[in-house]
XYZ file of N, CA and C in Angstrom:
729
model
N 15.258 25.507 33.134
C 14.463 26.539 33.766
C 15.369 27.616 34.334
N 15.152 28.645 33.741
C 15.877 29.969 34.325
C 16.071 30.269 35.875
N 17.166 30.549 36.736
C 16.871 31.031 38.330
C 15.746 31.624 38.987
N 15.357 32.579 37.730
C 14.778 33.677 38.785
C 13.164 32.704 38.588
N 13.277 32.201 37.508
C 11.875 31.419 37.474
C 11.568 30.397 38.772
N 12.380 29.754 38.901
C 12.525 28.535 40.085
C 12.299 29.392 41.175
N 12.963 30.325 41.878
C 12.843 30.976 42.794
C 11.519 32.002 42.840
N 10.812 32.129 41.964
C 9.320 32.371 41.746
C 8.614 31.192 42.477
N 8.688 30.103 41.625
C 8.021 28.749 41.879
C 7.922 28.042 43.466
N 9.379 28.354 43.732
C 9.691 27.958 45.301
C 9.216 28.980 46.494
N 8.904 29.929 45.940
C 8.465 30.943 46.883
C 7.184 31.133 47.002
N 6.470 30.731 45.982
C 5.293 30.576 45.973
C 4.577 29.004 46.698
N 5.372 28.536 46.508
C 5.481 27.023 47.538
C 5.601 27.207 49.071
N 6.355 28.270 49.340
C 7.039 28.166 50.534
C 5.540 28.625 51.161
N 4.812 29.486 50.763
C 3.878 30.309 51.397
C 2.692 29.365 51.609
N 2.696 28.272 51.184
C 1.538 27.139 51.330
C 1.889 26.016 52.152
N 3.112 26.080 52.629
C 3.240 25.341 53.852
C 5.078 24.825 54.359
N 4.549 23.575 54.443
C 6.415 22.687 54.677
C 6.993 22.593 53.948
N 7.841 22.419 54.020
C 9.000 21.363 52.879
C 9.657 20.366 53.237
N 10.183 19.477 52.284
C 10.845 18.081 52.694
C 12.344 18.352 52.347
N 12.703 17.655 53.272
C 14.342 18.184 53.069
C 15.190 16.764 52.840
N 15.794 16.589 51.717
C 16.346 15.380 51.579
C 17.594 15.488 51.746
N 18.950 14.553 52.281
C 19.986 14.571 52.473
C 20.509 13.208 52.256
N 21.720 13.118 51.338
C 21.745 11.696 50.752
C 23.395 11.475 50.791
N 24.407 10.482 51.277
C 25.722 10.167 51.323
C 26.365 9.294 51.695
N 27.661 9.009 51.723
C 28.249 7.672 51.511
C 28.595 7.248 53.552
N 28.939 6.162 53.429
C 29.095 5.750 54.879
C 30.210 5.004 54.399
N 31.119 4.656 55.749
C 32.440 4.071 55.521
C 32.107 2.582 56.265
N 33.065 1.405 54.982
C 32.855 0.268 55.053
C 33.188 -0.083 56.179
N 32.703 -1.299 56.675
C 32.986 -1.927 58.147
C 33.031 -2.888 57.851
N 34.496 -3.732 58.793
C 34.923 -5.144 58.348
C 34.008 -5.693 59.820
N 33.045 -6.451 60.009
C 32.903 -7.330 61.535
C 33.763 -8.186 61.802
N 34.339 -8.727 62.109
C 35.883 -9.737 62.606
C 34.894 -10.395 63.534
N 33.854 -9.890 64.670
C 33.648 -10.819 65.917
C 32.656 -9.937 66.153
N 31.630 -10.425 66.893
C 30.805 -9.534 67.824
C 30.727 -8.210 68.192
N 29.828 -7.136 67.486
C 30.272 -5.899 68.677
C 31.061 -5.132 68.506
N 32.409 -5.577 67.093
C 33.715 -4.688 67.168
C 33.406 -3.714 66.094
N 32.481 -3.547 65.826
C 32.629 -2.164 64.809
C 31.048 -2.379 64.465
N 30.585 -0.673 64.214
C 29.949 -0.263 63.781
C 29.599 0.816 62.845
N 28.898 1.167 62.283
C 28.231 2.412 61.037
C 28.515 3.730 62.072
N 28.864 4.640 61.182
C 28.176 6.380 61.958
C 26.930 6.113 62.136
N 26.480 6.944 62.750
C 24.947 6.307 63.266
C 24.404 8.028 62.915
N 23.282 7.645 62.783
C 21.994 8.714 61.921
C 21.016 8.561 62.897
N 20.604 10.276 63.481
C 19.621 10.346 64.145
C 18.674 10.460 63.017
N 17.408 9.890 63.923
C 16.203 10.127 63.461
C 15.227 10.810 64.264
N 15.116 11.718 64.056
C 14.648 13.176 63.874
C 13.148 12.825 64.012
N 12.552 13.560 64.730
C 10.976 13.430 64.481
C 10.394 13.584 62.844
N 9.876 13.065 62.573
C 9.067 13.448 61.146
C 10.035 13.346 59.985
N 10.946 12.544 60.110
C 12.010 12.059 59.460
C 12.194 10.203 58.986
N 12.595 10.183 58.124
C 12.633 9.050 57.644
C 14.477 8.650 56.931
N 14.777 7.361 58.002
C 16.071 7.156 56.938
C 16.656 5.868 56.691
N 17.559 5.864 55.676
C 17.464 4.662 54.736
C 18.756 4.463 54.756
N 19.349 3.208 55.258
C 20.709 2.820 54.948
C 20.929 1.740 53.966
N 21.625 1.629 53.059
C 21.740 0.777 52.136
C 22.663 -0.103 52.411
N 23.005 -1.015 51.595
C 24.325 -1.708 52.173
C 24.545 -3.069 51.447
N 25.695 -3.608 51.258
C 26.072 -5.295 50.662
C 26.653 -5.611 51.894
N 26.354 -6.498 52.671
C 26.609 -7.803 53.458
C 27.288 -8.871 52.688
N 28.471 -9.437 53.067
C 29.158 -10.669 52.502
C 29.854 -11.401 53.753
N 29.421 -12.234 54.202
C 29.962 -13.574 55.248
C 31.075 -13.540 55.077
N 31.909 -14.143 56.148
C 33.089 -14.514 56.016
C 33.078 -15.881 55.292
N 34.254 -16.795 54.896
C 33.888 -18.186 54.644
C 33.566 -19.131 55.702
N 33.872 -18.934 57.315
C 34.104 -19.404 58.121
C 33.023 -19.177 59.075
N 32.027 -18.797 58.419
C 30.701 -18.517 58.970
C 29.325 -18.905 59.391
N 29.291 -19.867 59.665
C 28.240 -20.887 59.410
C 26.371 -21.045 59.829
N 26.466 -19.919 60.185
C 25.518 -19.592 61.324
C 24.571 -18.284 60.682
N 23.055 -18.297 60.923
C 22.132 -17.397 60.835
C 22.918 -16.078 60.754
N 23.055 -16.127 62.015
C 23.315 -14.785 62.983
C 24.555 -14.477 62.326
N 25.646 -14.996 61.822
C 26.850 -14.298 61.128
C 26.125 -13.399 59.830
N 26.151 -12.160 60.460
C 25.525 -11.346 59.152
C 25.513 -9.924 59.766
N 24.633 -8.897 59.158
C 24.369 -7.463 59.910
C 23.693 -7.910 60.656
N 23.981 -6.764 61.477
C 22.772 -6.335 62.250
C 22.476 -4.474 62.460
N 21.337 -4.097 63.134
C 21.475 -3.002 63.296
C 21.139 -2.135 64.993
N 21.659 -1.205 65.488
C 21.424 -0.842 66.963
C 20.292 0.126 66.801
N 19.080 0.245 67.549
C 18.513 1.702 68.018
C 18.628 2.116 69.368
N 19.542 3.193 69.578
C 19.679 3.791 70.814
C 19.589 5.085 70.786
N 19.157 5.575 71.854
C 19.833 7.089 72.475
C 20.356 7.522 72.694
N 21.120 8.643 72.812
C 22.484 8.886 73.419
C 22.449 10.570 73.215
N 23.752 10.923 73.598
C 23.877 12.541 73.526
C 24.254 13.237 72.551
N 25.243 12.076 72.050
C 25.530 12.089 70.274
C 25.931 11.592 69.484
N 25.546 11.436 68.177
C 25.798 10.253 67.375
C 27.100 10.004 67.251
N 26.831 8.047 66.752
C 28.634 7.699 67.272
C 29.120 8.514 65.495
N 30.256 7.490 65.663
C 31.160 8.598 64.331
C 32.080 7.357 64.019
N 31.452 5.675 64.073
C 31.601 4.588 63.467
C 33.103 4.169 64.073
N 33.406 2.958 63.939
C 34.464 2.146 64.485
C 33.637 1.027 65.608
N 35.192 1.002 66.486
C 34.602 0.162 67.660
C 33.908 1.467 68.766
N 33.351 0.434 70.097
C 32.908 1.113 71.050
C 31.890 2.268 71.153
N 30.788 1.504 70.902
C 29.516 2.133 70.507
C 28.898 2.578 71.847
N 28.960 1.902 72.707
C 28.302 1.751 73.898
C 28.886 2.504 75.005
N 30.583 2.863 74.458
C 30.983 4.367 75.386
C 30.647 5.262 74.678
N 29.557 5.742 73.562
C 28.954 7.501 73.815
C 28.389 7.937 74.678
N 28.591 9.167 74.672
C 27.791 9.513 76.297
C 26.420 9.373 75.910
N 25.989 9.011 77.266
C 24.330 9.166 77.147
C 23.795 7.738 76.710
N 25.122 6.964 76.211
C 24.256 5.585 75.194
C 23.063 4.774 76.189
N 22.168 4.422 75.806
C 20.763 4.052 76.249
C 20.475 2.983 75.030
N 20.340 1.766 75.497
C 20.040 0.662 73.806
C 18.824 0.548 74.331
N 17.843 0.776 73.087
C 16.678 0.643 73.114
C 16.251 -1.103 72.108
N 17.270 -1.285 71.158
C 16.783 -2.312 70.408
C 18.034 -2.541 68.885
N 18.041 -4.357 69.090
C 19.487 -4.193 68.439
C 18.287 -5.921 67.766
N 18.722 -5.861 66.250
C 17.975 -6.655 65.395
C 18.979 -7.278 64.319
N 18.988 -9.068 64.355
C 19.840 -9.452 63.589
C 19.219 -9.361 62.063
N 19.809 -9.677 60.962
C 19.192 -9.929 59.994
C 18.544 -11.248 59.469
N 18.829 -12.198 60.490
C 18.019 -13.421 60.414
C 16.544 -13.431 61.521
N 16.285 -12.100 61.403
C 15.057 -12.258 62.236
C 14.825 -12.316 63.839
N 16.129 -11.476 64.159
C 16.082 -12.128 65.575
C 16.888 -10.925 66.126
N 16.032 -10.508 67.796
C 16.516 -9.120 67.924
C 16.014 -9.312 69.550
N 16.419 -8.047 70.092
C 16.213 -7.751 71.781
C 16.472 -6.411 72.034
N 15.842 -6.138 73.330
C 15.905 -4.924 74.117
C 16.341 -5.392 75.052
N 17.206 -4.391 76.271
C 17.930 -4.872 77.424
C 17.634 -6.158 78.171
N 16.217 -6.161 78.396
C 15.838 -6.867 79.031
C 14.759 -8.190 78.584
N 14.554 -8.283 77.456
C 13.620 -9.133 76.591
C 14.580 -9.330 75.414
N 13.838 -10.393 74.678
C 14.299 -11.035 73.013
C 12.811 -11.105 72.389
N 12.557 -11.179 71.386
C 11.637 -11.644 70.024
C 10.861 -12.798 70.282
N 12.298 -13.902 71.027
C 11.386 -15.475 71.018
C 9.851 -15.168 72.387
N 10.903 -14.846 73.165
C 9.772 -14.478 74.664
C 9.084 -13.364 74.454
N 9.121 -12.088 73.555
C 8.159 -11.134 73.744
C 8.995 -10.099 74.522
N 8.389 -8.820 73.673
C 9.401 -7.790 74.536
C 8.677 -6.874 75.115
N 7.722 -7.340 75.219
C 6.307 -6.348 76.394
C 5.719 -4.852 76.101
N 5.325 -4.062 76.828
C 4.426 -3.025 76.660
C 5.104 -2.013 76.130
N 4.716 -1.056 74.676
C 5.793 -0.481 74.264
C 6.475 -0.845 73.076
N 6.831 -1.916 72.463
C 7.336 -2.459 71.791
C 6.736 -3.691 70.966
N 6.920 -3.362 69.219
C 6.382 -4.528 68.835
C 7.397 -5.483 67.545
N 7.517 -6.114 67.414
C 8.350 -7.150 66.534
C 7.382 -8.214 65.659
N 7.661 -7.419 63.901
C 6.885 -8.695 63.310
C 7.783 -9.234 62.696
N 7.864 -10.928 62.286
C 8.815 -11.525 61.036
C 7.829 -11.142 59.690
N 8.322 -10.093 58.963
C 7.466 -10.147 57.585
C 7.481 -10.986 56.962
N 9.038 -11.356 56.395
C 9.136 -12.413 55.578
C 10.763 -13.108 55.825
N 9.985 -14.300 56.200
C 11.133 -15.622 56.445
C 11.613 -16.453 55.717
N 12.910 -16.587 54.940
C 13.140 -16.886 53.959
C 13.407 -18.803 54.117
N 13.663 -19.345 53.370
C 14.493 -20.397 53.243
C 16.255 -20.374 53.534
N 16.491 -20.875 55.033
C 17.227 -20.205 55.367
C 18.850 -21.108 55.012
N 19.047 -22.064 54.495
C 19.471 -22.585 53.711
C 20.342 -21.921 52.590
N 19.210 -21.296 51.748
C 19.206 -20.240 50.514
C 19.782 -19.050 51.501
N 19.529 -18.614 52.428
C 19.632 -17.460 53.231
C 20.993 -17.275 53.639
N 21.551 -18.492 54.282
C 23.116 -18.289 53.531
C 24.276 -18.420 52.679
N 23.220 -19.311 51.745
C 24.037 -19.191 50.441
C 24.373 -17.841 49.841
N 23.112 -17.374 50.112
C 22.900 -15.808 49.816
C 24.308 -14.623 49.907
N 23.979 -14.809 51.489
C 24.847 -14.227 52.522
C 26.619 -14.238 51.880
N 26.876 -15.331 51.571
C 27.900 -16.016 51.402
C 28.714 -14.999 49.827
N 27.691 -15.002 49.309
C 28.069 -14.736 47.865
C 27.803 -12.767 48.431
N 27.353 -12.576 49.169
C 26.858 -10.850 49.556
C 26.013 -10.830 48.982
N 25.021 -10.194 50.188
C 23.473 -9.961 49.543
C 22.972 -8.218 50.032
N 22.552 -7.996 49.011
C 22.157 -5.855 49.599
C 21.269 -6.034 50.276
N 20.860 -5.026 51.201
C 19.969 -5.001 52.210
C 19.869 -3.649 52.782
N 18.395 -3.183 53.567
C 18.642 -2.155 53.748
C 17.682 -1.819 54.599
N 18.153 -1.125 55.839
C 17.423 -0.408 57.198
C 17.122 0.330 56.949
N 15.264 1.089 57.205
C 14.677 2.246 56.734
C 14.012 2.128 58.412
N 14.526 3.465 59.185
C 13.936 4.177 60.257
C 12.886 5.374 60.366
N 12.283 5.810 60.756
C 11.299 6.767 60.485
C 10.592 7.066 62.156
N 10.152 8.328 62.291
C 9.783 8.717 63.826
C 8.816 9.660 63.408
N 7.976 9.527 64.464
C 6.760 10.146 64.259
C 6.279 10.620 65.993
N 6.524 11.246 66.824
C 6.647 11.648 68.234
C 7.409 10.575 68.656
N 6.290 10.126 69.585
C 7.727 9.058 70.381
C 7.318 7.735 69.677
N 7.068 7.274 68.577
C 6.921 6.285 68.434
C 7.705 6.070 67.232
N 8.834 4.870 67.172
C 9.701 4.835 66.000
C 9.663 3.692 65.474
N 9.541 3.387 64.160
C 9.612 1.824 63.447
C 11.293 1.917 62.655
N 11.808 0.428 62.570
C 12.316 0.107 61.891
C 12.169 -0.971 61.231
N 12.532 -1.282 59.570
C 12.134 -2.213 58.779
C 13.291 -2.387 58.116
N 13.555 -3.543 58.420
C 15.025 -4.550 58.012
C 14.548 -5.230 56.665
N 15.190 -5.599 56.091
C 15.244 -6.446 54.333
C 16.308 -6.703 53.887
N 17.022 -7.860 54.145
C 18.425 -8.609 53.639
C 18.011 -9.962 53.546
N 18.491 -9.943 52.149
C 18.513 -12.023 51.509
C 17.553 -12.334 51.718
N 15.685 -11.980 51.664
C 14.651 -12.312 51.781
C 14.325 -12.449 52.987
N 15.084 -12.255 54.366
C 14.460 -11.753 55.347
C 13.851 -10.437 55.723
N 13.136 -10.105 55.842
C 11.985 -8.765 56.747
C 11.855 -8.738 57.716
N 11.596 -7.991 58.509
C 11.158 -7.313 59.797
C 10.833 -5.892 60.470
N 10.065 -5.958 60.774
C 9.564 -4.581 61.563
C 9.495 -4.848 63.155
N 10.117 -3.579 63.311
C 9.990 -3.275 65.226
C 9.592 -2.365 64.878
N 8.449 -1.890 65.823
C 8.007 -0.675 66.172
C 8.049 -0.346 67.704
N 8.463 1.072 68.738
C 9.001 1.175 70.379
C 8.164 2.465 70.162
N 6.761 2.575 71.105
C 6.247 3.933 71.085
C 6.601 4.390 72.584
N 7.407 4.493 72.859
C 7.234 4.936 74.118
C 9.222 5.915 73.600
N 9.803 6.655 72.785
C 11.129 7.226 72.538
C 10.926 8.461 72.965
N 12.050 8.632 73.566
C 12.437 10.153 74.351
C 13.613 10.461 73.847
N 13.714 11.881 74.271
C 15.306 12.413 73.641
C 15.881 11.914 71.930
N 17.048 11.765 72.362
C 17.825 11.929 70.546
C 17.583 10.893 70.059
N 17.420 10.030 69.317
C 17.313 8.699 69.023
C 17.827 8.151 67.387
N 19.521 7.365 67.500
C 20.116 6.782 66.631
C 19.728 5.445 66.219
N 20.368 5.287 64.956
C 20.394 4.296 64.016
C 22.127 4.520 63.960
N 22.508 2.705 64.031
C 23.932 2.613 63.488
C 23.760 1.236 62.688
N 24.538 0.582 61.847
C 24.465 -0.793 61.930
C 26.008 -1.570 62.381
N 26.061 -2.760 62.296
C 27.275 -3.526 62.676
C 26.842 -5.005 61.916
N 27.221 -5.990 62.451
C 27.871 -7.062 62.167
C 28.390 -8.264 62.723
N 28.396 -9.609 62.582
C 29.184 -10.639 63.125
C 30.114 -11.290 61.679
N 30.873 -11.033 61.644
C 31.901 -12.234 60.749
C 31.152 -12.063 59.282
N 31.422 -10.608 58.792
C 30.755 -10.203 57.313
C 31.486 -8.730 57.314
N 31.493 -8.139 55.815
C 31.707 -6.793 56.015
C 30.770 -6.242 55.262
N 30.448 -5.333 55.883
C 29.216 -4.163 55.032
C 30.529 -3.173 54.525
N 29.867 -3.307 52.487
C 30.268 -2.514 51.939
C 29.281 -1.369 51.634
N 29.792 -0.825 50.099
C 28.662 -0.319 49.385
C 27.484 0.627 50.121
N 28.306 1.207 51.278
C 27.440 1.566 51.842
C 26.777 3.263 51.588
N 25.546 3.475 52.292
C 24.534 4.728 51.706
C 23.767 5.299 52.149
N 23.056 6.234 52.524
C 22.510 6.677 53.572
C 21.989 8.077 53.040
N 20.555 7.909 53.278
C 19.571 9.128 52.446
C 18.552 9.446 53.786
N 18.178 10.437 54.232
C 17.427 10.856 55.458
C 16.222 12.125 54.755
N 15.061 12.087 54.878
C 13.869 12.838 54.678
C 12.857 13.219 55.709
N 12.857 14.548 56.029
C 12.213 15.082 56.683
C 11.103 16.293 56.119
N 10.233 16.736 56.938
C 8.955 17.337 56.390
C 9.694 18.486 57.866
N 9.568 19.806 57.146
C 9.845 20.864 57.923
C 9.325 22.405 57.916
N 9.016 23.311 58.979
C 8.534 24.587 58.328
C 9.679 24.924 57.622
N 9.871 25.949 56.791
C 10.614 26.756 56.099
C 10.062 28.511 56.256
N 11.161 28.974 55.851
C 10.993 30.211 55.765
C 11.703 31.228 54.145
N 10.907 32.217 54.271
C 11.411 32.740 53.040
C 12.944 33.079 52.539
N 13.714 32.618 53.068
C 14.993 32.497 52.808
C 15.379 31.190 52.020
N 15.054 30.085 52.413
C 14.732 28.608 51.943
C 14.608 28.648 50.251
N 14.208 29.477 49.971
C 13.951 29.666 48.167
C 15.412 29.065 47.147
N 16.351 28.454 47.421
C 17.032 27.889 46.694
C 17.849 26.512 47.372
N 18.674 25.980 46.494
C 19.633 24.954 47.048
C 20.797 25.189 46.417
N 22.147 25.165 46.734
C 22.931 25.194 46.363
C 24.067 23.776 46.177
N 24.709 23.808 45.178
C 25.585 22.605 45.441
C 26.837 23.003 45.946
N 27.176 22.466 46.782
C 28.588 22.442 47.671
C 29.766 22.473 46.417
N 29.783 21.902 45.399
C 30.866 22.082 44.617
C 31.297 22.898 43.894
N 29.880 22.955 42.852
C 29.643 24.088 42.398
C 29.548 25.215 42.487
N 28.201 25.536 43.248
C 28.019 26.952 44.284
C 26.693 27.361 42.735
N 26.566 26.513 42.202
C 25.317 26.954 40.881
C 23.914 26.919 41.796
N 22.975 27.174 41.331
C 21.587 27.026 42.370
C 21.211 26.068 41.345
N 20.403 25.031 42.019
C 20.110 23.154 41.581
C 18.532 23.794 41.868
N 17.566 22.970 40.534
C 16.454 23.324 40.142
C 15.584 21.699 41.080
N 16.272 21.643 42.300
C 16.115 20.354 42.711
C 14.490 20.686 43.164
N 13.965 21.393 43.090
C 12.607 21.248 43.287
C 11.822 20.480 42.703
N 11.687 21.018 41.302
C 11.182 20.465 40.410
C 11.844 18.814 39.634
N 13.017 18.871 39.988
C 13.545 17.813 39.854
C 13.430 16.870 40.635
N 13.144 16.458 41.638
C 12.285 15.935 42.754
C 11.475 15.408 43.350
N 10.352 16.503 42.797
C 9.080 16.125 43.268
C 8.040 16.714 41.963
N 8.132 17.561 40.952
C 7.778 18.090 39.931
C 6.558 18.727 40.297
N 6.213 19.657 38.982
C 5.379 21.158 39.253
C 4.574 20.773 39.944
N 3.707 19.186 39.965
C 2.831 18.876 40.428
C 2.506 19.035 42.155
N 4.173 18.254 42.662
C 3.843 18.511 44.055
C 4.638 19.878 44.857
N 5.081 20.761 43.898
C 5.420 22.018 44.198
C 3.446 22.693 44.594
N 3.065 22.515 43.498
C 1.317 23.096 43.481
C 0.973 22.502 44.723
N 1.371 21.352 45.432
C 1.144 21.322 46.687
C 1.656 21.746 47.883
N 2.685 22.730 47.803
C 3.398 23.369 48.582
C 4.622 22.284 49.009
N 5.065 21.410 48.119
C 6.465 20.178 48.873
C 7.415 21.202 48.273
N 8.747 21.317 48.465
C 9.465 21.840 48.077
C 10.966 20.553 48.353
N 11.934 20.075 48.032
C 12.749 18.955 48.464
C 14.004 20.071 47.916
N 15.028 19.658 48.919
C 16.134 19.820 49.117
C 17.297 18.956 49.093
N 18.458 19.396 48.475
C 19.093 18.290 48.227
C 20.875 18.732 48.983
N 20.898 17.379 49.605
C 22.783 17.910 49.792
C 23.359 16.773 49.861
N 24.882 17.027 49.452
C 25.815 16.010 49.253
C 26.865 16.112 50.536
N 27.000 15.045 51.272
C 27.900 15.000 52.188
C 28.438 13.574 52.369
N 29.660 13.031 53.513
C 30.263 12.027 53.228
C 30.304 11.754 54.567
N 30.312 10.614 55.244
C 30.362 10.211 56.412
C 31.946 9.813 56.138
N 32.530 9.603 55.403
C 33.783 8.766 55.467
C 34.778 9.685 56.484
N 35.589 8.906 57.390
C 35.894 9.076 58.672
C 37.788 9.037 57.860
């Protein structure tokens, strides 16, 4: 499809409403050694945004336990960390909710087993055979945290080695991150794609690639003529968390 055609197409989109803006890139591996000592760059989630971390989990051999596996943090803070150790000195850090991948998670003051009260909800979707769960583990199993915010109310939905879970916290204020971490495993392979629904303005009519500098027909490539005719328009960029 010719430029000036696309930029017809997208402009005529733009005038019927939002657009979705997609942003998709690599994250740098994290070894867990112990508790706590390292974590992911962490990804705000944005009102009306949705995001997806991917990832391979592999146990140490010396691991024997549920809980030796990911996990992931939701907090607040002033600004997102930028991965390693010492998550909990960003300024502003506020933990709202930290979830193992065997199903088992807490807020400051509550856990899952007792209930974490008004505000907050925790389901087990699906509980695997946990046996199999670290055989799984053992050999590395992919898995992957999908966050999403909608005013103040934010869900996250965990899926590693046939465990599931959803938390949902309606009561979020201010900035609000996603990082993940770990006990005695390293997250490789890691990935990270974020989607948001946004006004636009008539400038918005193209995408460019950072390498290139060509204009990317990512509209239609995307979401196709179909949901252009609905005014979506998707955006695409390449960036690298690697530190």
């Amino acid at each position: 499809m010719k430029k000036g055609i696309l930029a017809g197409i997208l402009s005529a989109a733009l005038v019927a409403g939002s657009a979705v803006t997609a942003f998709a890139g690599t994250v740098s591996d994290i070894d867990c050694t112990g508790w706590w000592v390292a974590h992911s760059e962490a990804a705000e989630i944005a009102d009306g945004a949705t995001v997806t971390y991917n990832f391979k989990s592999t146990t140490y051999a010396d691991a024997t336990a549920n809980w030796d596996g990911p996990i992931y943090v939701l907090y607040s803070a002033d600004a997102a960390f930028a991965g390693g150790a010492g998550i909990k000195e960003t300024a502003g850090y506020s933990e709202i909710f930290v979830c193992r991948g065997d199903l088992y998670g807490w807020t400051p003051s509550a856990n899952t087993n007792d209930g974490l009260g008004d505000g907050y909800s925790f389901v087990r979707d699906t509980e695997p055979d946990w046996d199999a769960f670290l055989t799984t583990e053992k050999a590395g199993a992919e898995g992957t945290v999908t966050a999403s915010r909608d005013g103040s109310t934010v869900t996250v939905v965990m899926d590693f080695a046939g465990a599931k879970s959803t938390f949902t916290y309606t009561a979020a204020s201010g900035t609000v991150y996603l990082s993940l971490g770990g006990e005695l495993c390293t997250l490789t392979d890691m990935s990270y794609t974020s989607t948001s629904a946004a006004d636009t303005t008539a400038d918005d009519t193209t995408a460019t690639d950072s390498t290139s500098g060509d204009a990317l027909p990512f509209a239609v490539a995307a979401l196709g003529l179909s949901a252009l005719a609905a005014g979506a328009v998707v955006a695409t960029k390449k960036f690298s968390f690697e530190r």
